[in-house]
Every structure is written in C-alpha cells, then in structure tokens.
XYZ file of C-alpha atoms in Angstrom:
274
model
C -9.413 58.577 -34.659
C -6.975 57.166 -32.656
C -3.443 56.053 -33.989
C -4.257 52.339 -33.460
C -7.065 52.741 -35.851
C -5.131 54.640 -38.225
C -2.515 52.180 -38.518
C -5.021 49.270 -38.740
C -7.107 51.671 -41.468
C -3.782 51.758 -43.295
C -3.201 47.951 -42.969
C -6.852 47.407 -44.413
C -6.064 49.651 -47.900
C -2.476 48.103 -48.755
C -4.457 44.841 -48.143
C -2.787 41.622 -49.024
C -3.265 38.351 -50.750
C -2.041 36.267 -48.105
C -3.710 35.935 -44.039
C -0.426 35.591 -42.942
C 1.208 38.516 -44.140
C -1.362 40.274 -43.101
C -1.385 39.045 -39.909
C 2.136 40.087 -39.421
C 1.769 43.607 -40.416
C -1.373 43.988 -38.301
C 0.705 42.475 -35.280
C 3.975 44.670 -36.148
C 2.398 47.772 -37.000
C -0.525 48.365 -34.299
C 0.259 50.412 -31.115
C -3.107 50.455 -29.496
C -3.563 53.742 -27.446
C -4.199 53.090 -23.763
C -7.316 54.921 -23.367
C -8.733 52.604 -26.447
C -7.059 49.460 -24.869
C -8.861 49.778 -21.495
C -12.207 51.139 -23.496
C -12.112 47.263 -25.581
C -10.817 45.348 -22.384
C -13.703 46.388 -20.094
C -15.920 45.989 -22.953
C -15.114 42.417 -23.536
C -15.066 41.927 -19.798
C -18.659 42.908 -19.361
C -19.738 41.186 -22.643
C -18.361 37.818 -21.552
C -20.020 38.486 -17.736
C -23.178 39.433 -19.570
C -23.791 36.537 -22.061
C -22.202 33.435 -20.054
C -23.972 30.776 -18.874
C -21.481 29.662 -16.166
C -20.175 32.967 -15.020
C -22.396 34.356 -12.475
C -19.515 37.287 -11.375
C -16.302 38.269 -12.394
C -15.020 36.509 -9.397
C -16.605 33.133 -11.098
C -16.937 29.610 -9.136
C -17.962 27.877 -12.632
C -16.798 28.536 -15.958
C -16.577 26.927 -19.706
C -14.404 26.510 -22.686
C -17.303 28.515 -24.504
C -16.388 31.159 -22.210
C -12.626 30.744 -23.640
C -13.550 30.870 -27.139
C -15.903 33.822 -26.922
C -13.323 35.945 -25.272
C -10.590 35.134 -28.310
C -12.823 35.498 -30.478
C -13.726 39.183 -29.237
C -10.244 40.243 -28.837
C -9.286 39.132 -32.043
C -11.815 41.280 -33.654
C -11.272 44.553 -31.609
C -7.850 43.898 -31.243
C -6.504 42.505 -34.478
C -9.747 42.851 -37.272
C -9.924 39.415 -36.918
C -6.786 38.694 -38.711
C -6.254 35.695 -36.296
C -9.141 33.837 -37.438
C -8.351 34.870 -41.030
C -4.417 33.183 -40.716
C -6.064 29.825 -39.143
C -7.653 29.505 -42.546
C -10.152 26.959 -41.498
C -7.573 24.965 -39.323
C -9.279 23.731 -36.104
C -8.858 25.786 -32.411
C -10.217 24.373 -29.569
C -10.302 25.484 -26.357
C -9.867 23.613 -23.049
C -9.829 24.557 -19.267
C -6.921 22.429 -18.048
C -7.208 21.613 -13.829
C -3.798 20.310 -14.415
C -1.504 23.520 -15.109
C -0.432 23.973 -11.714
C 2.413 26.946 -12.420
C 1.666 28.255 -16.154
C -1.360 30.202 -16.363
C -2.455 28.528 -19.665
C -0.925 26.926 -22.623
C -0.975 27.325 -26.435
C -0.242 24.105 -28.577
C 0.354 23.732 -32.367
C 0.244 19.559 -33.158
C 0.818 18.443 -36.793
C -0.030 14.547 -37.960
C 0.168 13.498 -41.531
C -2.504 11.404 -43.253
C -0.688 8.288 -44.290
C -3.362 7.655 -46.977
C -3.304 11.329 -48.490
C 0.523 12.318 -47.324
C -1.639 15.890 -46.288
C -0.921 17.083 -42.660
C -3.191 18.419 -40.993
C -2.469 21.103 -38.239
C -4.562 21.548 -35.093
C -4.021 24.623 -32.576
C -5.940 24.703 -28.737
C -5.526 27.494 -25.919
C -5.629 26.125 -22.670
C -6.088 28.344 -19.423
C -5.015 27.020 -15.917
C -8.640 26.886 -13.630
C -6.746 25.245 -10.926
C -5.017 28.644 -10.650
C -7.613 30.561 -11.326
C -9.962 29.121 -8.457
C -7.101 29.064 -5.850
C -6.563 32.742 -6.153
C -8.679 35.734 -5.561
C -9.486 34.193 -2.080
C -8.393 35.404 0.700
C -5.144 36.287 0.189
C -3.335 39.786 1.174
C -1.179 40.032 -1.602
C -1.861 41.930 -4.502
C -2.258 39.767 -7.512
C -0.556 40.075 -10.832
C -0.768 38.462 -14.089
C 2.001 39.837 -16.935
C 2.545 42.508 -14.713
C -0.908 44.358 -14.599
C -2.639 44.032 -11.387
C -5.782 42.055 -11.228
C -8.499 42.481 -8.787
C -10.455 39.547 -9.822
C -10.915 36.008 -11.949
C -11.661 37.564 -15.064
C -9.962 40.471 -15.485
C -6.847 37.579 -14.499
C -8.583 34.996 -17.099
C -8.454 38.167 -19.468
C -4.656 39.086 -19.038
C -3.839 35.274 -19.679
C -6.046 34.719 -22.662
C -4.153 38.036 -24.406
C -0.912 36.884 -23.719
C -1.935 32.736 -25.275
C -3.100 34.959 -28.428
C -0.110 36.324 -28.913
C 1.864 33.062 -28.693
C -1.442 31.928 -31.314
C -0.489 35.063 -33.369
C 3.026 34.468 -33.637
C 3.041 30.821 -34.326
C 0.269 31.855 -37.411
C 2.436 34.355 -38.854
C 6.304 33.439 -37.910
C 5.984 29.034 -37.151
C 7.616 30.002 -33.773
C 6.999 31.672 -30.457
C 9.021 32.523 -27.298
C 7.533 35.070 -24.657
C 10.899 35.209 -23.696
C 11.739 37.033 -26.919
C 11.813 40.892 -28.099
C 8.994 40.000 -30.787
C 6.893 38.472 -28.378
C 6.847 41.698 -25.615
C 6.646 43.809 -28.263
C 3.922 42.863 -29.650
C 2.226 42.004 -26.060
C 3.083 45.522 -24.833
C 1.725 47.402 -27.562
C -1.344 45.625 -28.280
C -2.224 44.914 -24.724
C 0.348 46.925 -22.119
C 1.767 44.278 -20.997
C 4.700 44.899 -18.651
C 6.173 41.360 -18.296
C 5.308 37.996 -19.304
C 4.562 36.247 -15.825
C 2.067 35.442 -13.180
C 1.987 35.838 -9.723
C -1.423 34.028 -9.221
C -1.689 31.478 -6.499
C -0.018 28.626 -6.410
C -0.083 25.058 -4.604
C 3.326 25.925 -3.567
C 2.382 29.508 -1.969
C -0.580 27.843 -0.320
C 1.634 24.983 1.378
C 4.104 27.598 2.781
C 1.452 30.395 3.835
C -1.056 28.271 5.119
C 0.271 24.818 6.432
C 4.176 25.908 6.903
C 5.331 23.276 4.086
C 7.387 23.838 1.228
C 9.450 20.981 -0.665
C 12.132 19.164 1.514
C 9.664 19.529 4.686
C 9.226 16.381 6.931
C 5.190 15.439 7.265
C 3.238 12.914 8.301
C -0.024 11.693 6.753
C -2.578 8.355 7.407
C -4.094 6.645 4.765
C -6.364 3.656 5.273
C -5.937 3.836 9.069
C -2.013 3.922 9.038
C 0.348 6.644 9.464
C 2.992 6.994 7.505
C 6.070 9.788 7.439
C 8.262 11.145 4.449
C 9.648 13.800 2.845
C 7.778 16.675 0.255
C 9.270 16.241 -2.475
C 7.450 18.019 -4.816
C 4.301 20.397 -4.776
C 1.549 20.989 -7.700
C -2.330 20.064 -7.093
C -1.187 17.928 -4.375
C 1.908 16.936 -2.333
C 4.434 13.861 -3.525
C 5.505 12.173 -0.825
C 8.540 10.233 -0.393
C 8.225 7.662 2.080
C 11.078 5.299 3.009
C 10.196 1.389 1.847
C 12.856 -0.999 0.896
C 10.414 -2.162 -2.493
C 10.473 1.254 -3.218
C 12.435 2.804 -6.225
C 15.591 3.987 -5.527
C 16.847 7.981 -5.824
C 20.002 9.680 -5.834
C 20.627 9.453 -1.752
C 20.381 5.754 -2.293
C 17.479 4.920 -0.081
C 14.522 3.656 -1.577
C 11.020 5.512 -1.405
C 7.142 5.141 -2.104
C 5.601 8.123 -3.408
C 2.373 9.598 -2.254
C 0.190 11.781 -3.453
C -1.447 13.492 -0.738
C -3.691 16.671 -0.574
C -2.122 19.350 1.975
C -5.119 18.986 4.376
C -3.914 15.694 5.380
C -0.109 16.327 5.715
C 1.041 16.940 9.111
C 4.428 18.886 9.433
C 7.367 17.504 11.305
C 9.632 19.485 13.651
C-alpha cells in the first residue's frame, strides 16, 4: 500500500465527530505518491471522456456543468474519501461554466444570506471554470501550454488541473473559512495532493491572441466601422473583446482630459494604426 493510503487508512481509524476536522486532517496529512496521483488522474480523465454526453474528445468543442460536477465529485472520492462532500453537510454546490472569466481559469465562491423570517443563514458554494479560455487554447498555438505549472497537452487534462486547484480553494474554505492560493497552506496542500508546481495558468488569452495574431495589445491605435461608419480610438482594454476609446465631446471624461465613447469591438474588426 502506498503511503497516501496509509495515511488516509490512519485518518479513517482515529475518525472524528466532526466533517470538518476531518477534512482538515485528511487535507494536512495526505501526501499522495506520484505514481498513484497520475494512476487516479488518468482514470478520472478517461471516466469523464467515457460517460459525457457533450465531450466527444479530450480536446472538446462542447461541454456541461454535469461534466464539472462529475469530475469533483470523482476527485473528491479518490483524492480525499469524499471528505469534501462530507464538510458541505448538505449545503448546496453548483457548478457553472462561466464564458466571462477572461484571465482566471475558474472561480470558487462562498455567498452567505440570512433568512429575515428565521434569522438562519444559509451558505451556498459554486465552482466556476473559464470555457472562454478553455476553447481559445489548444488551437493552433506553438507554445507549450501550462496550467499550475504541469504541462497540458489538451482541454481536459487543462479543465482537470483547474478543477483540482478550485477544490482546494473549496477544501480550505470548508475546513479553515478562508483561502489564498497565494499562501503556504494552499501550495501545500495543492502540491501534495495533486503536484502542483505553482498556482497559475498560461492558457490562452484574449490578450495573447490580439498581440500574436492581429499585432494589438492595449494602448494600440485601431480603426473599426460599425453601421457603415468608421471610427478610430485607442485599446484600452482587452478581455472577450476590445474596449475602445474613441474621442467624442458627449463622451465621459478620463484622466488625459479628453472625452471618449467606448466600444466594444471583437478583434476581427479592429484595424491597427501605424
């Protein structure tokens, strides 16, 4: 048996009254072995491939939040004997594909709201993961691609290395009310569950793609036509699409003084400027 099962067997006899203490020990006291790690990964790789209804290959044009949930749910029973689930303690997750993250590869929230009537609070917990990302990369770029420091040679093994690294931040806020992946407690624990080397991406992002491909980056002079007229500006800014700042005396006014209209353009319309 390896040592990560020995330490998790040893977690199981102590046992404990409370989820979240034994949540903690389980995420403080298991160093999975990397022969086992890769063994469960690739596992849970071809198990999600295998039993999707969206993913047709691991380099997927479709997927859905089912897809999300049934890959937390299967690390946190190979990975943590599904001590997760056992700390929600029947508090809702949800899981939601967000088009919107544009630099983070996904997101882990924790809202509270009390009930007026009752005074009770209720807690609520979702796991977002960035598609926009994950559909602008593994293209046909000639970069290698990394995600927390691992190299990834397709969507899901990317989608895989950002779904352990949003349990962790689930884990932590369970058992400690807090997480940072800038913190000790947070590598630690991602690096000996999962091997993870840092806590960043380098997927693809709007930003890479508007320098690479079309020679923009923010601060860039373009020019654009919408509804038969061509207007210039300035790039200002760069997520799903470009903002825009074009100079119109009813615009708002920024910190040069002039006044500007923002646009929102997509980079296949901008023109750049000499």
């Amino acid at each position: 048996m390896s040592e990560a099962g020995g330490r998790r067997d040893g977690y199981r006899r102590r046992g404990s009254n409370s989820p979240v203490a034994a949540l903690q020990t389980v995420l403080m006291e298991t160093l999975m072995d990397d022969s086992e790690r890769f063994v469960h990964q690739q596992e849970i790789h071809d198990k999600i491939l295998r039993e999707s209804r969206h993913m047709q290959t691991a380099n997927f044009r479709a997927f859905h939040p089912d897809d999300l949930e049934s890959m937390v749910r299967e690390y946190d029973q190979r990975f943590l004997d599904g001590a997760c689930r056992n700390a929600l303690q029947g508090r809702p997750l949800t899981f939601r594909l967000a088009p919107r993250l544009t630099r983070a590869g996904g997101t882990t929230k924790w809202s509270k709201r009390r009930d007026l009537r009752t005074g009770q609070i209720h807690e609520e917990f979702e796991i977002s993961i960035s598609s926009h990302l994950l559909f602008q990369t593994f293209r046909d770029e000639q970069r290698e691609i990394t995600v927390v420091g691992l190299k990834c040679t397709n969507r899901l093994e990317a989608m895989q290395r950002i779904v352990e690294h949003e349990l962790v931040h689930l884990c932590e806020t369970l058992a400690w009310q807090d997480s940072s992946c800038s913190r000790r407690r947070f590598q630690t624990i991602a690096h000996q569950l999962f091997g993870h080397l840092e806590h960043t991406h380098r997927l693809v992002t709007t930003a890479e793609v508007a320098k690479t491909k079309h020679g923009i980056r923010p601060g860039s002079r373009v020019s654009f036509v919408i509804d038969g007229v061509r207007l210039e500006g300035i790039v200002n800014k760069l997520t799903k699409r470009a903002t825009v700042l074009v100079q119109d005396p009813d615009g708002r006014r920024y910190s040069d003084g002039k006044y500007y209209t923002r646009y929102y353009v997509p980079l296949g319309m901008l023109v750049q400027k000499d």
